[in-house]
Amino acid sequence: MLSEELIQELRSIVSHENLDINKASLLVYSYDATPQFQSMPDAVVSPRNTNEVSQVVRFCNKHHIPVVPRGSGTNLSAGTTPVEGGVVLLFKHMDQILDLDEENLTVTTQPGIITKDLIDVVESRGLFYPPDPSSMKISQIGGNINENSGGLRGLKYGVTRDYVLGLEIVLPNGEIIRTGGKLAKDVAGYDLTRLFVGSEGTLGIVTEATLKLIPKPETKKTILALYQDLDAAAKSVSAIIANRIVPATLEFLDQPTLQVVEDFAQIGLPTEVKAVLLIEQDGPPSVVAKDMDEIAKICREHKAVEVSVAKTEEEAEALTTARRAALSALARLKPTTILEDATVPRSEIAKMVKAIDEIAKKYDVTICTFGHAGDGNLHPTCLTDVRNKAEIVRVEKAFEEIFKYAIELGGTITGEHGVGAMKSDYLHLKVGKAGIEAMQQIKTALDPNNIMNPGKIFAKSERKRVVVTK
Amino acid sequence: MLSEELIQELRSIVSHENLDINKASLLVYSYDATPQFQSMPDAVVSPRNTNEVSQVVRFCNKHHIPVVPRGSGTNLSAGTTPVEGGVVLLFKHMDQILDLDEENLTVTTQPGIITKDLIDVVESRGLFYPPDPSSMKISQIGGNINENSGGLRGLKYGVTRDYVLGLEIVLPNGEIIRTGGKLAKDVAGYDLTRLFVGSEGTLGIVTEATLKLIPKPETKKTILALYQDLDAAAKSVSAIIANRIVPATLEFLDQPTLQVVEDFAQIGLPTEVKAVLLIEQDGPPSVVAKDMDEIAKICREHKAVEVSVAKTEEEAEALTTARRAALSALARLKPTTILEDATVPRSEIAKMVKAIDEIAKKYDVTICTFGHAGDGNLHPTCLTDVRNKAEIVRVEKAFEEIFKYAIELGGTITGEHGVGAMKSDYLHLKVGKAGIEAMQQIKTALDPNNIMNPGKIFAKSERKRVVVTK
């Protein structure tokens, strides 16, 4: 709890209307999209500019008050849950595009803009900002940067990190620094830009970002390939890429996911097959046409039972939108939905999908699997009910086994959701004790009072994944 | 100086033949490609594997002995000069490709392989590793990673950082960590991979790297556009990109550079024009043809006096090779060649090139300018003689003014050469006091005894750029 005196001081920085300690409001910001993590903040603060962010952070650092930057709370690793209380920072007053530079192909923006809004502005100029997390209709760019968000176009175009050229950052000591710029090349000292991208708000506050744009692809086409054999679908993925074709999107949905998505979206998805690949290629028309022919051929050679090209843009769009809705669709079925992002080298997808099925059976839990097959970034999604304590213990065990097997296959515990509070107990599996130590040394060096989003990334206790905090 | 006892201990780690303290050998490793920095190491050590690297580093950490990892010494910022003595690490026994994975499009390699050798192996499989520093015929991948090397293809394809997916690193405490992997997406904790890329050997030793590959472009074409007006050449660069064309290569050479390169390469380059753009596009034939037509049209519209497409692959290759030889060609003219890499947003190239000319005149020094115009990454190159003390003072002042103006235009002091010992006095211009402090905190956290390539990146004293150390 913050004393009345501290609240007053905070209020004097951001003004009366930008500090909220109303119980109902605090409740709204006590959780994010991650099930089973909830913890009350002490105040919700909405600074109007970088200078105010700096003053707030300086104040919090002096008084050792946790600071939790928050976009739209679509986080799936409890990354924005204020697990140690403190101040939740909102960016509703810092949501403007500051500059769209067509000569340098950059956009400079404040963190609070909705990802899709930024994408729309950029595309209206014939330019392209590729990172497209499924939550892009509500997520904010600042959140995307803090989480290094991926998306459906990651295979060909990379992730958020690959498009961040420069940042304005408020450090834990309140100092404001600028990294990078409208520069394709910059090696002046350590790469603070990429260190901050994906640091989950634990090292400082991003108050401005300069993002790289590319020319918008001229056209795109979408293929749906149906399989009665999981393995065949997975092998098609590897074969396409081994044939030197890198599609913009290469998504995988298993039968249970298909069924649920079709019930939800009702666009005529096939629900009788074991797996579907949704493949999109973009680029110049001649290249897209050639790649699509080749992809269709490879899928058929790998035992696709049907391969169809979306006839219209609307049909293609409907398919992609349905895929993006997978989480929402699955979330309707059971009280608790736990969506994971175990990731493996793409050559290992078949093994991983099979293992997930076996592990689900072994622990008698329901896991649907879909995801970015081209990236090896799968989303095994467990439909469960947190009130069923016995089942939750089995869910825990199942996911632990899934993570361990992903690591065994050369993969990682998280491809795009971050570690947050949810997976900190598993980080050692991927980076080892020495890796965690190196990360902790960096954290302590930049944030000695541990005010920046404490309780994230680094495991603190024996706490298990699915536990309500506070 | 290392005591005989310490030498013995080191020798016992790597074996007799892999430790060299012969005066002549030490002299060979007392400098790199940067003029006017020279300093003797105490020993040259060639470990045979990661385990030996770890033992050497652990030993050096215990005894506070500097460790300087060195590739082929093509560094242009005195990054591999052992300015505080100690052990120079060579990777001649660690130069193997460990795995070329065509399903995951990755190559895993030891650091000591020559860049061009790796590129050749990869291309023989129809794959492509784009980073192509001009020194690639002799540079090593490990050096490229430590410096985050750029090259001619940076505009379209990015720099070394964009292709490093995972690393094996020996930390200053001797611990071995692995980051990333054959993974398109991985957000398990801080991005140590990119923190180490470009860290100039000051944070640890890279002992293995997994690099991303892409399909090799089907074809490429090269255009030479000639200008009698610098400004027109620079405007063509912006116009091409503003027209949504991103060429693979977009190089600029001014008249003095052209003259010198032609004298050297004798391939019939025009020497009577004020500037030349060398533009390469790669990709599917139809796209390349269309882009080339468009580029030629834009160049003509922007007052190119002549635009010619290379008729054969050999002709195109000769042009690119001549450009890559610019430094060697210039280096023949005067005893001392100082090649810089001030970088600006590409929209500011015209201003920057003009300013460099004016600054050179103001200080009565000879500066030729060429470079990666598409990246805004220019190489103003001063031909001078270090024995002429009065001139060197003027050269100093000229470069300081060039750096300051680059920063003023939103640029940086170094686009691809690194800070090293040469530009540490200028780092504050780009990242500010708070930025340097943040970097120093990271350095101190990971390397508390400051054994890893000490004297680099961070300014120590009032030492000026062009000074012989020790």
JSON list of N, CA, C and O in Angstrom, two decimals, chain B residues 362-383:
[
{"chain": "B", "resi": 362, "resn": "LYS", "atom": "N", "xyz": [38.07, 22.99, -45.38]},
{"chain": "B", "resi": 362, "resn": "LYS", "atom": "CA", "xyz": [38.30, 23.87, -44.23]},
{"chain": "B", "resi": 362, "resn": "LYS", "atom": "C", "xyz": [39.59, 23.51, -43.51]},
{"chain": "B", "resi": 362, "resn": "LYS", "atom": "O", "xyz": [40.36, 24.37, -43.12]},
{"chain": "B", "resi": 363, "resn": "TYR", "atom": "N", "xyz": [39.83, 22.20, -43.36]},
{"chain": "B", "resi": 363, "resn": "TYR", "atom": "CA", "xyz": [41.02, 21.77, -42.62]},
{"chain": "B", "resi": 363, "resn": "TYR", "atom": "C", "xyz": [42.18, 21.39, -43.52]},
{"chain": "B", "resi": 363, "resn": "TYR", "atom": "O", "xyz": [43.18, 20.86, -43.07]},
{"chain": "B", "resi": 364, "resn": "ASP", "atom": "N", "xyz": [41.99, 21.63, -44.82]},
{"chain": "B", "resi": 364, "resn": "ASP", "atom": "CA", "xyz": [43.04, 21.36, -45.79]},
{"chain": "B", "resi": 364, "resn": "ASP", "atom": "C", "xyz": [43.56, 19.92, -45.68]},
{"chain": "B", "resi": 364, "resn": "ASP", "atom": "O", "xyz": [44.77, 19.69, -45.51]},
{"chain": "B", "resi": 365, "resn": "VAL", "atom": "N", "xyz": [42.64, 18.98, -45.72]},
{"chain": "B", "resi": 365, "resn": "VAL", "atom": "CA", "xyz": [43.02, 17.57, -45.73]},
{"chain": "B", "resi": 365, "resn": "VAL", "atom": "C", "xyz": [42.33, 16.88, -46.91]},
{"chain": "B", "resi": 365, "resn": "VAL", "atom": "O", "xyz": [41.35, 17.40, -47.46]},
{"chain": "B", "resi": 366, "resn": "THR", "atom": "N", "xyz": [42.86, 15.73, -47.33]},
{"chain": "B", "resi": 366, "resn": "THR", "atom": "CA", "xyz": [42.29, 15.01, -48.47]},
{"chain": "B", "resi": 366, "resn": "THR", "atom": "C", "xyz": [41.34, 13.92, -47.97]},
{"chain": "B", "resi": 366, "resn": "THR", "atom": "O", "xyz": [41.76, 13.00, -47.28]},
{"chain": "B", "resi": 367, "resn": "ILE", "atom": "N", "xyz": [40.08, 14.07, -48.30]},
{"chain": "B", "resi": 367, "resn": "ILE", "atom": "CA", "xyz": [39.11, 13.03, -47.92]},
{"chain": "B", "resi": 367, "resn": "ILE", "atom": "C", "xyz": [38.34, 12.57, -49.16]},
{"chain": "B", "resi": 367, "resn": "ILE", "atom": "O", "xyz": [37.72, 13.37, -49.84]},
{"chain": "B", "resi": 368, "resn": "CYS", "atom": "N", "xyz": [38.43, 11.30, -49.45]},
{"chain": "B", "resi": 368, "resn": "CYS", "atom": "CA", "xyz": [37.62, 10.69, -50.52]},
{"chain": "B", "resi": 368, "resn": "CYS", "atom": "C", "xyz": [36.41, 10.06, -49.84]},
{"chain": "B", "resi": 368, "resn": "CYS", "atom": "O", "xyz": [36.52, 9.54, -48.72]},
{"chain": "B", "resi": 369, "resn": "THR", "atom": "N", "xyz": [35.28, 10.09, -50.51]},
{"chain": "B", "resi": 369, "resn": "THR", "atom": "CA", "xyz": [34.09, 9.50, -49.89]},
{"chain": "B", "resi": 369, "resn": "THR", "atom": "C", "xyz": [33.44, 8.47, -50.79]},
{"chain": "B", "resi": 369, "resn": "THR", "atom": "O", "xyz": [33.22, 8.71, -51.98]},
{"chain": "B", "resi": 370, "resn": "PHE", "atom": "N", "xyz": [33.20, 7.32, -50.22]},
{"chain": "B", "resi": 370, "resn": "PHE", "atom": "CA", "xyz": [32.42, 6.30, -50.91]},
{"chain": "B", "resi": 370, "resn": "PHE", "atom": "C", "xyz": [31.62, 5.59, -49.84]},
{"chain": "B", "resi": 370, "resn": "PHE", "atom": "O", "xyz": [31.68, 5.97, -48.66]},
{"chain": "B", "resi": 371, "resn": "GLY", "atom": "N", "xyz": [30.84, 4.59, -50.22]},
{"chain": "B", "resi": 371, "resn": "GLY", "atom": "CA", "xyz": [30.14, 3.86, -49.17]},
{"chain": "B", "resi": 371, "resn": "GLY", "atom": "C", "xyz": [28.77, 3.37, -49.56]},
{"chain": "B", "resi": 371, "resn": "GLY", "atom": "O", "xyz": [28.35, 3.47, -50.72]},
{"chain": "B", "resi": 372, "resn": "HIS", "atom": "N", "xyz": [28.09, 2.85, -48.54]},
{"chain": "B", "resi": 372, "resn": "HIS", "atom": "CA", "xyz": [26.81, 2.19, -48.74]},
{"chain": "B", "resi": 372, "resn": "HIS", "atom": "C", "xyz": [25.71, 3.25, -48.67]},
{"chain": "B", "resi": 372, "resn": "HIS", "atom": "O", "xyz": [25.11, 3.48, -47.62]},
{"chain": "B", "resi": 373, "resn": "ALA", "atom": "N", "xyz": [25.46, 3.90, -49.80]},
{"chain": "B", "resi": 373, "resn": "ALA", "atom": "CA", "xyz": [24.56, 5.04, -49.81]},
{"chain": "B", "resi": 373, "resn": "ALA", "atom": "C", "xyz": [23.14, 4.64, -49.39]},
{"chain": "B", "resi": 373, "resn": "ALA", "atom": "O", "xyz": [22.46, 5.40, -48.70]},
{"chain": "B", "resi": 374, "resn": "GLY", "atom": "N", "xyz": [22.73, 3.46, -49.77]},
{"chain": "B", "resi": 374, "resn": "GLY", "atom": "CA", "xyz": [21.38, 3.02, -49.42]},
{"chain": "B", "resi": 374, "resn": "GLY", "atom": "C", "xyz": [21.16, 2.95, -47.91]},
{"chain": "B", "resi": 374, "resn": "GLY", "atom": "O", "xyz": [20.06, 3.14, -47.41]},
{"chain": "B", "resi": 375, "resn": "ASP", "atom": "N", "xyz": [22.23, 2.66, -47.19]},
{"chain": "B", "resi": 375, "resn": "ASP", "atom": "CA", "xyz": [22.17, 2.60, -45.72]},
{"chain": "B", "resi": 375, "resn": "ASP", "atom": "C", "xyz": [22.49, 3.94, -45.08]},
{"chain": "B", "resi": 375, "resn": "ASP", "atom": "O", "xyz": [22.49, 4.05, -43.86]},
{"chain": "B", "resi": 376, "resn": "GLY", "atom": "N", "xyz": [22.88, 4.92, -45.88]},
{"chain": "B", "resi": 376, "resn": "GLY", "atom": "CA", "xyz": [23.39, 6.16, -45.30]},
{"chain": "B", "resi": 376, "resn": "GLY", "atom": "C", "xyz": [24.74, 5.97, -44.64]},
{"chain": "B", "resi": 376, "resn": "GLY", "atom": "O", "xyz": [25.22, 6.80, -43.88]},
{"chain": "B", "resi": 377, "resn": "ASN", "atom": "N", "xyz": [25.35, 4.83, -44.93]},
{"chain": "B", "resi": 377, "resn": "ASN", "atom": "CA", "xyz": [26.62, 4.44, -44.29]},
{"chain": "B", "resi": 377, "resn": "ASN", "atom": "C", "xyz": [27.79, 4.83, -45.18]},
{"chain": "B", "resi": 377, "resn": "ASN", "atom": "O", "xyz": [28.17, 4.11, -46.10]},
{"chain": "B", "resi": 378, "resn": "LEU", "atom": "N", "xyz": [28.35, 6.01, -44.93]},
{"chain": "B", "resi": 378, "resn": "LEU", "atom": "CA", "xyz": [29.42, 6.53, -45.78]},
{"chain": "B", "resi": 378, "resn": "LEU", "atom": "C", "xyz": [30.80, 6.21, -45.22]},
{"chain": "B", "resi": 378, "resn": "LEU", "atom": "O", "xyz": [30.95, 6.03, -44.02]},
{"chain": "B", "resi": 379, "resn": "HIS", "atom": "N", "xyz": [31.76, 6.16, -46.12]},
{"chain": "B", "resi": 379, "resn": "HIS", "atom": "CA", "xyz": [33.14, 5.93, -45.71]},
{"chain": "B", "resi": 379, "resn": "HIS", "atom": "C", "xyz": [34.03, 7.10, -46.13]},
{"chain": "B", "resi": 379, "resn": "HIS", "atom": "O", "xyz": [34.79, 6.98, -47.08]},
{"chain": "B", "resi": 380, "resn": "PRO", "atom": "N", "xyz": [33.95, 8.21, -45.41]},
{"chain": "B", "resi": 380, "resn": "PRO", "atom": "CA", "xyz": [34.90, 9.28, -45.70]},
{"chain": "B", "resi": 380, "resn": "PRO", "atom": "C", "xyz": [36.29, 8.79, -45.33]},
{"chain": "B", "resi": 380, "resn": "PRO", "atom": "O", "xyz": [36.50, 8.30, -44.21]},
{"chain": "B", "resi": 381, "resn": "THR", "atom": "N", "xyz": [37.20, 8.84, -46.28]},
{"chain": "B", "resi": 381, "resn": "THR", "atom": "CA", "xyz": [38.51, 8.21, -46.11]},
{"chain": "B", "resi": 381, "resn": "THR", "atom": "C", "xyz": [39.60, 9.24, -46.28]},
{"chain": "B", "resi": 381, "resn": "THR", "atom": "O", "xyz": [39.71, 9.86, -47.34]},
{"chain": "B", "resi": 382, "resn": "CYS", "atom": "N", "xyz": [40.38, 9.42, -45.25]},
{"chain": "B", "resi": 382, "resn": "CYS", "atom": "CA", "xyz": [41.40, 10.45, -45.28]},
{"chain": "B", "resi": 382, "resn": "CYS", "atom": "C", "xyz": [42.74, 9.85, -45.66]},
{"chain": "B", "resi": 382, "resn": "CYS", "atom": "O", "xyz": [43.20, 8.87, -45.08]},
{"chain": "B", "resi": 383, "resn": "LEU", "atom": "N", "xyz": [43.35, 10.47, -46.67]},
{"chain": "B", "resi": 383, "resn": "LEU", "atom": "CA", "xyz": [44.68, 10.03, -47.09]},
{"chain": "B", "resi": 383, "resn": "LEU", "atom": "C", "xyz": [45.66, 11.02, -46.48]},
{"chain": "B", "resi": 383, "resn": "LEU", "atom": "O", "xyz": [45.65, 12.20, -46.80]}
]
